[in-house]
Coordinates of C-alpha atoms and ligand atoms in Angstrom, one line a residue:
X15 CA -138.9 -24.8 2.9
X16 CA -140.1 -21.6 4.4
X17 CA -143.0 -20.3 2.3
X18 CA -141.9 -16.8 2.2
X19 CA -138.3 -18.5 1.1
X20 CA -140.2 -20.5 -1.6
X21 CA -142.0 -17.3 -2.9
X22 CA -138.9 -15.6 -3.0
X23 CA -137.1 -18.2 -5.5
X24 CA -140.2 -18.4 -7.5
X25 CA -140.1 -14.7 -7.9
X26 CA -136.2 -14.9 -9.0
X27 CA -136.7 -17.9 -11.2
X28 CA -139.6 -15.9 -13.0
X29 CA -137.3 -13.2 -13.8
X30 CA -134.0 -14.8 -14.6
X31 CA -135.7 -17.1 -16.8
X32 CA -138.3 -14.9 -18.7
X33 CA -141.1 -15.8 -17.5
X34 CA -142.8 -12.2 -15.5
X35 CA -140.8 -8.9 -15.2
X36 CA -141.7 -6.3 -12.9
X37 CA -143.6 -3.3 -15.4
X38 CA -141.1 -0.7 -16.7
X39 CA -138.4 -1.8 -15.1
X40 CA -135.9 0.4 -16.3
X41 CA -137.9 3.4 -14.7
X42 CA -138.1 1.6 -11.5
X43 CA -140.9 -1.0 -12.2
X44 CA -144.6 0.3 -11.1
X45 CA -145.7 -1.0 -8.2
X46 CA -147.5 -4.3 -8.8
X47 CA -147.5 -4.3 -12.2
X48 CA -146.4 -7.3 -14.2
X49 CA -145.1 -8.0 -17.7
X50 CA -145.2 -11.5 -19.6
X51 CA -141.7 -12.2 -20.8
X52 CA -141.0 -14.6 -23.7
X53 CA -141.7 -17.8 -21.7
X54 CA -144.3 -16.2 -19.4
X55 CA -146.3 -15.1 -22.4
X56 CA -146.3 -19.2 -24.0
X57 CA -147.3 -20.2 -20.7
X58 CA -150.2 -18.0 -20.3
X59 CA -151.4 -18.2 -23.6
X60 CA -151.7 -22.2 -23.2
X61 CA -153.7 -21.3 -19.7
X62 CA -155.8 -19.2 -21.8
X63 CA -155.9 -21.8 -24.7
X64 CA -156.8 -24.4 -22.0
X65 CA -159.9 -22.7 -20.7
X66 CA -161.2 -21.4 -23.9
X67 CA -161.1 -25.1 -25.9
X68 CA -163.1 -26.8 -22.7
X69 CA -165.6 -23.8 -22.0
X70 CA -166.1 -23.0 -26.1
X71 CA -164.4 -25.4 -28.4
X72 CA -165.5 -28.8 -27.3
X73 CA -168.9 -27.7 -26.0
X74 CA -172.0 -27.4 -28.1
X75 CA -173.7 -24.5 -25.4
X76 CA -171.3 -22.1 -25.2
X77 CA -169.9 -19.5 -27.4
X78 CA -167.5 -16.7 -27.6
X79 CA -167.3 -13.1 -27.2
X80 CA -164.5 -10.4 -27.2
X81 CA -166.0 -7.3 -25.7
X82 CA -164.7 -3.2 -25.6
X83 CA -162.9 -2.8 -22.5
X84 CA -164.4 0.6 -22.8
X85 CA -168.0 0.7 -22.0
X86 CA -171.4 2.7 -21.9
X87 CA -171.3 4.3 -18.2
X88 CA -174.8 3.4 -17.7
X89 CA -173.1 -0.2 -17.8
X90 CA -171.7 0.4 -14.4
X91 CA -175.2 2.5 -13.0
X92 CA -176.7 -0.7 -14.3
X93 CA -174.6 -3.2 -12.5
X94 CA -174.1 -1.5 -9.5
X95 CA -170.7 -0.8 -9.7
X96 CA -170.6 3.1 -9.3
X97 CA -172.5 2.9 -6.3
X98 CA -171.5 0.3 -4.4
X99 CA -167.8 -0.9 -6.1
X100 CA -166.1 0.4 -3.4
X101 CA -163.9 0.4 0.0
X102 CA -163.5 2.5 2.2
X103 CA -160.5 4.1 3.3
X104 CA -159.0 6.3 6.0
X105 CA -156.4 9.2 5.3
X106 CA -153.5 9.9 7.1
X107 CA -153.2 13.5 7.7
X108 CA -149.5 13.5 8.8
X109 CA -147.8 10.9 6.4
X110 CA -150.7 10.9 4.1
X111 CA -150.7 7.0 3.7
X112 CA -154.2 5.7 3.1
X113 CA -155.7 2.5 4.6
X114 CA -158.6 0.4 4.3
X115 CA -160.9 0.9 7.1
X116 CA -161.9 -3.3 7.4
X117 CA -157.9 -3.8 7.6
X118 CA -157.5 -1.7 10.6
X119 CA -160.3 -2.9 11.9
X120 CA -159.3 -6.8 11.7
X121 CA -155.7 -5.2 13.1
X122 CA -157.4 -4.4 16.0
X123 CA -159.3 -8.0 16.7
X124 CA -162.7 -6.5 15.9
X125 CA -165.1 -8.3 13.0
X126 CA -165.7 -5.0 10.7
X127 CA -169.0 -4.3 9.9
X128 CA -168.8 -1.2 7.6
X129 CA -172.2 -1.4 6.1
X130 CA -173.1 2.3 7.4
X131 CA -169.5 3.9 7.0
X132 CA -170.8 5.1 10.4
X133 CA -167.3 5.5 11.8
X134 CA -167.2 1.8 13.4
X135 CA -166.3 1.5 17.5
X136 CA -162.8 0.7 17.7
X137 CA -161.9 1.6 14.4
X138 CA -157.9 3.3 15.4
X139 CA -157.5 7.3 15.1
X140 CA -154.0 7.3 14.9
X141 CA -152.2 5.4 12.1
X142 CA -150.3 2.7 12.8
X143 CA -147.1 3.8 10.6
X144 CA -146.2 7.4 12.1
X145 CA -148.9 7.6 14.9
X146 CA -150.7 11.2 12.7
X147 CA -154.5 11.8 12.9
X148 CA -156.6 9.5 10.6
X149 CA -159.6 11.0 8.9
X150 CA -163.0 10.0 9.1
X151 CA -163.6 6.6 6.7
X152 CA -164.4 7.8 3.0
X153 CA -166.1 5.6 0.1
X154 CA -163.7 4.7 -2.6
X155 CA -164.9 3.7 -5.8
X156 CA -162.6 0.8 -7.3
X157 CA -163.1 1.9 -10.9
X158 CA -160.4 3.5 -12.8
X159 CA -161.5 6.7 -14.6
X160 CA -160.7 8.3 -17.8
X161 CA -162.2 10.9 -20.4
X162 CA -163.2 10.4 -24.3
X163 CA -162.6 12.5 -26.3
X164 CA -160.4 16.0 -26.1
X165 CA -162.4 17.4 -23.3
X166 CA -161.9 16.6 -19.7
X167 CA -165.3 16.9 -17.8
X168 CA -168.0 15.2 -16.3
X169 CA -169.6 14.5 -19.6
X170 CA -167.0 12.5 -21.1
X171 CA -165.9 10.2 -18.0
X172 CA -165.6 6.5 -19.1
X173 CA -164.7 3.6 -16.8
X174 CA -161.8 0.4 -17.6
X175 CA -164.1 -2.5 -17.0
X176 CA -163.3 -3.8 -13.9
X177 CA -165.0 -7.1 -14.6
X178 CA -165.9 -8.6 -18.3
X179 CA -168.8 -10.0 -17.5
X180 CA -170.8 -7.0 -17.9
X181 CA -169.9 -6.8 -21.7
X182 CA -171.4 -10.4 -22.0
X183 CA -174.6 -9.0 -20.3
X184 CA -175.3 -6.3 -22.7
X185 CA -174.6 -8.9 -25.6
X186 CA -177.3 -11.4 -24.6
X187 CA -179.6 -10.2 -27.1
X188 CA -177.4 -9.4 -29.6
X189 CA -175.9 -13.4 -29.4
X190 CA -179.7 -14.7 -29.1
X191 CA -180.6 -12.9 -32.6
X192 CA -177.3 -13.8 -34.6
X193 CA -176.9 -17.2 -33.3
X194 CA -180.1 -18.2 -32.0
X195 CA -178.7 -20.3 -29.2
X196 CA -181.5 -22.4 -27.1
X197 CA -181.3 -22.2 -23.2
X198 CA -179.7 -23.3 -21.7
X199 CA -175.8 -21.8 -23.1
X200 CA -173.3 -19.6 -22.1
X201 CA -171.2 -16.5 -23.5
X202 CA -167.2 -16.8 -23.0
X203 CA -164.7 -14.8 -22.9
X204 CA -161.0 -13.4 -21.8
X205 CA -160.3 -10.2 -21.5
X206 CA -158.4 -7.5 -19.1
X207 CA -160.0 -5.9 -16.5
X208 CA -158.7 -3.5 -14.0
X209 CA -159.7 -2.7 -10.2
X210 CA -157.4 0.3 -8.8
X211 CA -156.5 -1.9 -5.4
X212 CA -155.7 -0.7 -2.8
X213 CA -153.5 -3.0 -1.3
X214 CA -152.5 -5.4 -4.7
X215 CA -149.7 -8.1 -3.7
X216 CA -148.5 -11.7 -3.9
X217 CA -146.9 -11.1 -6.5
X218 CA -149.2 -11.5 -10.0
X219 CA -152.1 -13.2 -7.6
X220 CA -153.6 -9.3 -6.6
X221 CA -152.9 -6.8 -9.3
X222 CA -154.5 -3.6 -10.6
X223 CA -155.0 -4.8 -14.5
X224 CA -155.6 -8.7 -14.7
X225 CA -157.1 -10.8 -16.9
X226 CA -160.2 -12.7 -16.6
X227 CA -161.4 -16.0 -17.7
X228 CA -165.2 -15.4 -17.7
X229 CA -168.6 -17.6 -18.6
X230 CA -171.8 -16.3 -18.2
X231 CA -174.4 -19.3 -18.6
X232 CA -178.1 -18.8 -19.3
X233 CA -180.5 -20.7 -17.8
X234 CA -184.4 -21.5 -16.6
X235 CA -184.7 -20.1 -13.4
X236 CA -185.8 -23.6 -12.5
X237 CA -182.7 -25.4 -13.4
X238 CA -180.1 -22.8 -11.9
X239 CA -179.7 -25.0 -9.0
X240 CA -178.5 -27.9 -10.9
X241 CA -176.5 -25.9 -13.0
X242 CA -174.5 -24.4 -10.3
X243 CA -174.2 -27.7 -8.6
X244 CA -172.9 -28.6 -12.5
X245 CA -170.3 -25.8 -13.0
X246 CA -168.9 -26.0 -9.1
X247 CA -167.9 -29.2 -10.2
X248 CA -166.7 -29.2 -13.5
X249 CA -164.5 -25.8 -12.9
X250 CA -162.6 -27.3 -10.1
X251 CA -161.9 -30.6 -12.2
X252 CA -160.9 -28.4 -15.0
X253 CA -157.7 -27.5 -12.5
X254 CA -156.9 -31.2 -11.7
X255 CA -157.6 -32.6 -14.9
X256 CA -156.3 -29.8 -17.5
X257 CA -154.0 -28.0 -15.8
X258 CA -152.9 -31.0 -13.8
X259 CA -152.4 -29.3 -10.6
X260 CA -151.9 -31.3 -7.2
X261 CA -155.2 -32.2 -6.1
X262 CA -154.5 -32.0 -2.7
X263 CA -153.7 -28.6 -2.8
X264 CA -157.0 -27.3 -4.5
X265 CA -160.7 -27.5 -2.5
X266 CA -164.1 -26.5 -3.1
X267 CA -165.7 -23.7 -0.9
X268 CA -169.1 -22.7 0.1
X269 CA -169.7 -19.1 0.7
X270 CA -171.2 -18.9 3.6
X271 CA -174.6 -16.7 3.4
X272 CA -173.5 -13.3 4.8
X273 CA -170.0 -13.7 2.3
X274 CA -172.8 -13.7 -0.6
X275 CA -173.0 -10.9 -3.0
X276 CA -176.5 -9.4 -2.7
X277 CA -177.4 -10.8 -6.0
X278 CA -176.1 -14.4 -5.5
X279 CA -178.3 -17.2 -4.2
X280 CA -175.0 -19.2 -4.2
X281 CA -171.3 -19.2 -4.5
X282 CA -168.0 -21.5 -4.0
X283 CA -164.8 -20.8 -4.7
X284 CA -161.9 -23.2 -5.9
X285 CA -159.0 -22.3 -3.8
X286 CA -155.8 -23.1 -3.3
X287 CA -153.3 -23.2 -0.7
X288 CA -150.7 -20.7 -1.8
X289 CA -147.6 -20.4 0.0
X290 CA -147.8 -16.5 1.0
X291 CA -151.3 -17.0 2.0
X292 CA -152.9 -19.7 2.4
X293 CA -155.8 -21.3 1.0
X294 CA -156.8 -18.5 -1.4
X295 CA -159.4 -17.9 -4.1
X296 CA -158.6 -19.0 -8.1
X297 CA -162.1 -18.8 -9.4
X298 CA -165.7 -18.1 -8.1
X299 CA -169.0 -19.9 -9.7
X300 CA -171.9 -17.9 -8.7
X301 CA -175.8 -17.9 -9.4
X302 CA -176.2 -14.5 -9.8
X303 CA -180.1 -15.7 -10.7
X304 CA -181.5 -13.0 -13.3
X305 CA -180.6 -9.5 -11.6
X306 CA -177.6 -8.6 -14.6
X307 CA -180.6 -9.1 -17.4
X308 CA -183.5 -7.5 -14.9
X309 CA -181.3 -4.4 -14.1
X310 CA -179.9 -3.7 -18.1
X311 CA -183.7 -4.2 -19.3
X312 CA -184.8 -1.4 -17.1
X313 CA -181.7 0.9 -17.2
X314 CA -181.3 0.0 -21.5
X315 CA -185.7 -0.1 -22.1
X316 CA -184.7 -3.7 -23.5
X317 CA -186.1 -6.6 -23.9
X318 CA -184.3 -9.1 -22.7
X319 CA -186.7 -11.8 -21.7
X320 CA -187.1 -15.1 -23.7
X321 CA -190.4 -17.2 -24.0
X322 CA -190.6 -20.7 -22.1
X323 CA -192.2 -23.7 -24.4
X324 CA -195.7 -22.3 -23.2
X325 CA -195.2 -19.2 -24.2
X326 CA -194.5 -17.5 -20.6
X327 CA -192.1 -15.1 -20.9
X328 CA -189.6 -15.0 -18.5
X329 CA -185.6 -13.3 -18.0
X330 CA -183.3 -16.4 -17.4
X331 CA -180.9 -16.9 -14.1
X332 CA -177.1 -17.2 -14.7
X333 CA -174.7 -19.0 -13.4
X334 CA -171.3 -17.6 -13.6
X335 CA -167.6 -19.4 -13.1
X336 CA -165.1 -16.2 -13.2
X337 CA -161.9 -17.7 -13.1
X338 CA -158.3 -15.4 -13.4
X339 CA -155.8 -16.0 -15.5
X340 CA -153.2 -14.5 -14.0
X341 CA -154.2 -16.4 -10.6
X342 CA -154.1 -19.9 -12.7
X343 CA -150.9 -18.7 -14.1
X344 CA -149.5 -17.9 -10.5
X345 CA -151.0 -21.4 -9.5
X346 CA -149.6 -23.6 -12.4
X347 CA -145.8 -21.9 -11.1
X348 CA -146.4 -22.4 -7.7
X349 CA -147.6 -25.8 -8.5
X350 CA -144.9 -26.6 -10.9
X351 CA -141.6 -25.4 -8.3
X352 CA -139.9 -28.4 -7.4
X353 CA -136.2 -28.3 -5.9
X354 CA -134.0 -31.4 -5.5
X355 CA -131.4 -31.3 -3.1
X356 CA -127.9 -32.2 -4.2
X357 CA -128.8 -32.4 -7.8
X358 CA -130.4 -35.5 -9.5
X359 CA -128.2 -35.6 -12.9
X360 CA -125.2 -38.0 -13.1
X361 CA -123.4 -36.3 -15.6
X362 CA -119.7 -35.6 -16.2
X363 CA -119.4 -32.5 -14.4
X364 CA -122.1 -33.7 -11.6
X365 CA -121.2 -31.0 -9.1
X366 CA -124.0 -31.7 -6.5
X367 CA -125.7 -28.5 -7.2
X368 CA -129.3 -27.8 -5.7
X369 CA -131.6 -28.6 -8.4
X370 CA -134.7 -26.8 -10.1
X371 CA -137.2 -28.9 -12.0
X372 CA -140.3 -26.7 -13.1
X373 CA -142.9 -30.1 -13.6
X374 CA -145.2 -28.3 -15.4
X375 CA -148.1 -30.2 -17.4
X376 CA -147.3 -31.0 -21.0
X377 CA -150.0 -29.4 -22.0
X378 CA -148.8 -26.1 -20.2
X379 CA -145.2 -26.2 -20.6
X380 CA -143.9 -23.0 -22.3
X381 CA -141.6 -24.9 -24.2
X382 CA -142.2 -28.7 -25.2
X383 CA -139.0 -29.6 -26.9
X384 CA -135.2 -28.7 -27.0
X385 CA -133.1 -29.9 -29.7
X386 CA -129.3 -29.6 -28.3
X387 CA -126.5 -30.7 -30.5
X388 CA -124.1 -32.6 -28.9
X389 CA -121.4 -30.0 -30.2
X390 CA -121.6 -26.6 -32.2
X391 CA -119.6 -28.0 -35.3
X392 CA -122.1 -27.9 -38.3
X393 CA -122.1 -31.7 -39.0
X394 CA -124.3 -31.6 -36.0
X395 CA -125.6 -28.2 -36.3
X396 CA -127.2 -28.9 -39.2
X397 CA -128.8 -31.8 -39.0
X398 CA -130.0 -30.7 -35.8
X399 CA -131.3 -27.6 -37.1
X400 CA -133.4 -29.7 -39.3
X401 CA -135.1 -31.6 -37.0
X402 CA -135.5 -28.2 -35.3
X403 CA -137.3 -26.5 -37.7
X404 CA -139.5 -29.4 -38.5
X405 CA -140.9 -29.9 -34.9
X406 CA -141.3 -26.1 -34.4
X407 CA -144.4 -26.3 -37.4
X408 CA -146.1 -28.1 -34.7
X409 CA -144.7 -27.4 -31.4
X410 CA -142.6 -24.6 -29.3
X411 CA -139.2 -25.6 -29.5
X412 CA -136.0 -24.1 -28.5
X413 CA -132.7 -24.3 -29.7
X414 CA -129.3 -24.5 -27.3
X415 CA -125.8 -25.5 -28.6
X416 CA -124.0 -23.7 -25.4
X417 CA -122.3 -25.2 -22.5
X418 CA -122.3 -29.0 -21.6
X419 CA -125.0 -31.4 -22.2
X420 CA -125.9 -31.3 -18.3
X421 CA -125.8 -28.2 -18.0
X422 CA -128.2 -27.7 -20.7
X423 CA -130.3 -30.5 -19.3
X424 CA -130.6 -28.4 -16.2
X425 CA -131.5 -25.3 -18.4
X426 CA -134.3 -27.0 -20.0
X427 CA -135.9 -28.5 -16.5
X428 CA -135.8 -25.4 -14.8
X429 CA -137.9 -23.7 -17.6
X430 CA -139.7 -27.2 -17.1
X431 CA -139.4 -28.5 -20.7
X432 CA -140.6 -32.0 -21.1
X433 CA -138.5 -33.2 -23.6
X434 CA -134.7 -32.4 -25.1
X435 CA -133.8 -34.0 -28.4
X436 CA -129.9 -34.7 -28.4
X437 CA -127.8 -35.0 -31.5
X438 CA -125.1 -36.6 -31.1
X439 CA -121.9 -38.1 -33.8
X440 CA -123.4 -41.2 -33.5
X441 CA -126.9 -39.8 -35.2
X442 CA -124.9 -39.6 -38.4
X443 CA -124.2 -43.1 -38.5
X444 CA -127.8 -44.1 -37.0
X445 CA -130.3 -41.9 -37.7
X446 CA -131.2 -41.6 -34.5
X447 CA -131.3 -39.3 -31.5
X448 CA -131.5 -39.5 -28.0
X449 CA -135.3 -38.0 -26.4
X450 CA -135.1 -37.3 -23.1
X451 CA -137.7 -37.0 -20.7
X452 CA -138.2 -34.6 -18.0
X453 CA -139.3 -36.2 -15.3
X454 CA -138.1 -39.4 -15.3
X455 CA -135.0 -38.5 -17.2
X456 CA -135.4 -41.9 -18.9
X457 CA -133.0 -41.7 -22.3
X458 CA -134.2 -42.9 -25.8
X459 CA -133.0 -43.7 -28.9
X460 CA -135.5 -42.4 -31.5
X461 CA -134.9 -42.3 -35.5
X462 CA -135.5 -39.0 -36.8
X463 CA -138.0 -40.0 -38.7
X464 CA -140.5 -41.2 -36.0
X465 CA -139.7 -38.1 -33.6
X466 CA -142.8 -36.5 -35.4
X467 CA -144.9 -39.4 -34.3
X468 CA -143.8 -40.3 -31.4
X469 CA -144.0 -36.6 -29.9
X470 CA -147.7 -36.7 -31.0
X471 CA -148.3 -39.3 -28.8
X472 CA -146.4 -38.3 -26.2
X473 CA -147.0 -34.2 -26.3
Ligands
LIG27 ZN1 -149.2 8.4 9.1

């Protein structure tokens, strides 16, 4: 299938199904800006739920956090991101479109080097969409701004974070006197962040407000290495082994040292090879060694040092896996998209349709069971209804009584649901239904009575 092709259908599946709707549609949607529909918003949440029981729940070293997306602006003087956070860009004075310099550079063959924002040899003049006079290359700070308060002046500028990490940096010593937490451990937490992009895309894999899966974990400076060596690999078997994406289609890889951040000693990536794109970033793990703590101690007057066992005092290194949530989100979809030519069903009205089966996870699937009475009458509506309501205490169900049972087979797989419960005439003789799986599409008779058991073994 051509990749563009498959992006396409993913994109229109998304949407007639409920999982991502272009933002404020009804106006005209805002470029690149997503919203979570009703299935979208289950799926994301179990991403989110995923990554916050293996990096918090079932760990003894790490805890959580839930920062202000609205920070101190020293924050950013601290971190570096009002001075450096930013690309630069080129005007056109004609159309007025505005590029990014290292773009149309790379259009032009030439490896951009824009260290200087000396205007680079062989950087175009004219721009490539209506042939007007560029200006010279400008620094463009990727922050978005905003004011507190009534008054609009330089005073009362604020910043949307455009990372989280930084609110876990200016809560290290706030977590080490409440909790008391020995080194090493780490600080989790989700949140939004926003970047004004200029060129966002792929659909939700580049957008200007995301949300971020972030850990920050403390450590001797002495044992960063081993660390980092720990969290390259237990991030990238997270997506194999929790999210259950294709192996094959994820890797590990090694910045190379002039890709390094200037405060990195190290960084990998686990990518994955995207359709649109190619192998592409999901989440970075970085040893960012101690300059966060070193740079808020001076710009705060803070202490944030801890004493060693010999009572040296030292700032501890940090190793950080920054992982998107949108990007896993975009990956577990991507991952999931399965077509089957000519249909795979065998039932009454098998028409030899092209078929889409969404084989998500279990433990992602927005959904995890639909009950479908065989017919709307109410001697098996309510039964059916019963059994509904007592698996939705426990699990996400859904509910379907229209159109033929294929058809609502079809319904269910292509929202990827791994199991529909069927009640049929003959469960009020029995007391029994028929399960059916997903994937397989095996059929089982089950008594009501053991569905509760037998979908906690199986869910
Ligand atoms: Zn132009």
């Amino acid at each position: 299938m051509p990749t563009n092709d498959l992006m396409e259908k993913l994109v229109s599946l998304c949407k007639r199904r409920g999982f991502l709707f272009p933002s404020s549609e009804i106006y005209g949607g805002l470029n690149s800006f997503y919203d979570y529909g009703p299935l979208g918003v289950e799926l994301k949440n179990n991403v989110k739920r995923l990554w916050w029981q293996s990096m918090v729940q079932r760990r003894d070293d790490v805890v959580g956090l839930d920062a202000a997306i609205l920070m101190h602006p020293k924050v950013w003087e601290a971190s570096g991101h009002l001075q450096n956070f930013t690309d630069p860009l080129v005007d056109c004075k004609q159309c007025k479109r505005r590029f990014r310099a290292d773009h149309l550079l790379e259009a032009t063959g030439s490896k951009p080097d824009l260290g200087t924002m000396k205007t680079p040899a062989g950087l175009p003049k004219v721009c490539p969409e209506c042939g007007g006079e560029l200006t010279e290359p400008r620094r463009f700070n990727l922050m978005f701004k905003t004011f507190m308060g009534p008054l609009e002046e330089a005073s009362s500028v604020v910043y949307l974070r455009p990372e989280t990490a930084q609110g876990i940096f200016v809560n290290f010593k706030n977590v080490r006197d409440t909790m008391r937490p020995k080194l090493p451990f780490g600080i989790a937490q989700i949140g939004k962040a926003f970047r004004n992009e200029i060129t966002p895309g792929n659909f939700i894999f580049r957008t200007r407000e995301f949300e971020q899966m972030e850990c920050e974990y403390f450590c001797h400076p002495r044992e960063a290495d081993r660390w980092y060596d720990y969290w390259r690999q237990e991030r990238f078997n997270w997506y194999v082994d929790v999210l259950g994406i294709n192996k094959k289609k994820l890797r590990l890889r090694d910045h190379k040292r002039d890709e390094l951040a200037h405060y990195a000693k190290a960084c990998a990536d686990v990518e994955y090879q995207f359709p649109f794109s190619g192998w592409s970033e999901l989440e970075g793990i970085a040893n960012r060694q101690d300059f966060d703590l070193k740079q808020h101690a001076t710009f705060s007057g803070q202490d944030l040092e801890v004493t060693d066992e010999a009572g040296k005092k030292f700032t501890p290194y940090v190793i950080e896996p920054s992982a998107g949530a949108d990007r896993a989100t975009l990956t577990v979809l991507v991952d999931a998209y399965t077509e089957v030519e000519g249909g795979r069903t065998t039932t009454t009205e098998s028409n030899k349709e092209l078929e889409v089966v969404m084989r998500f996870d279990k433990k992602v699937a927005p959904i995890k069971v639909a009950v479908l009475p065989l017919s709307k009458k109410e001697t098996l509506a309510r039964p059916a209804r019963e059994i509904f309501d007592a698996l939705r205490s426990r699990w996400t169900c859904t509910y379907d009584e229209v159109a033929s049972i294929g058809r609502r087979y079809r319904r269910q797989d292509e929202i990827g649901t791994p199991y529909c419960v069927t009640v049929d005439f003959e469960t009020l003789e029995d007391k029994k239904v028929t399960v059916r799986a997903r994937d397989s599409m095996k059929q089982e008779r089950i008594g009501i009575e053991e569905l509760e058991d037998y979908f906690k073994d199986n869910l």
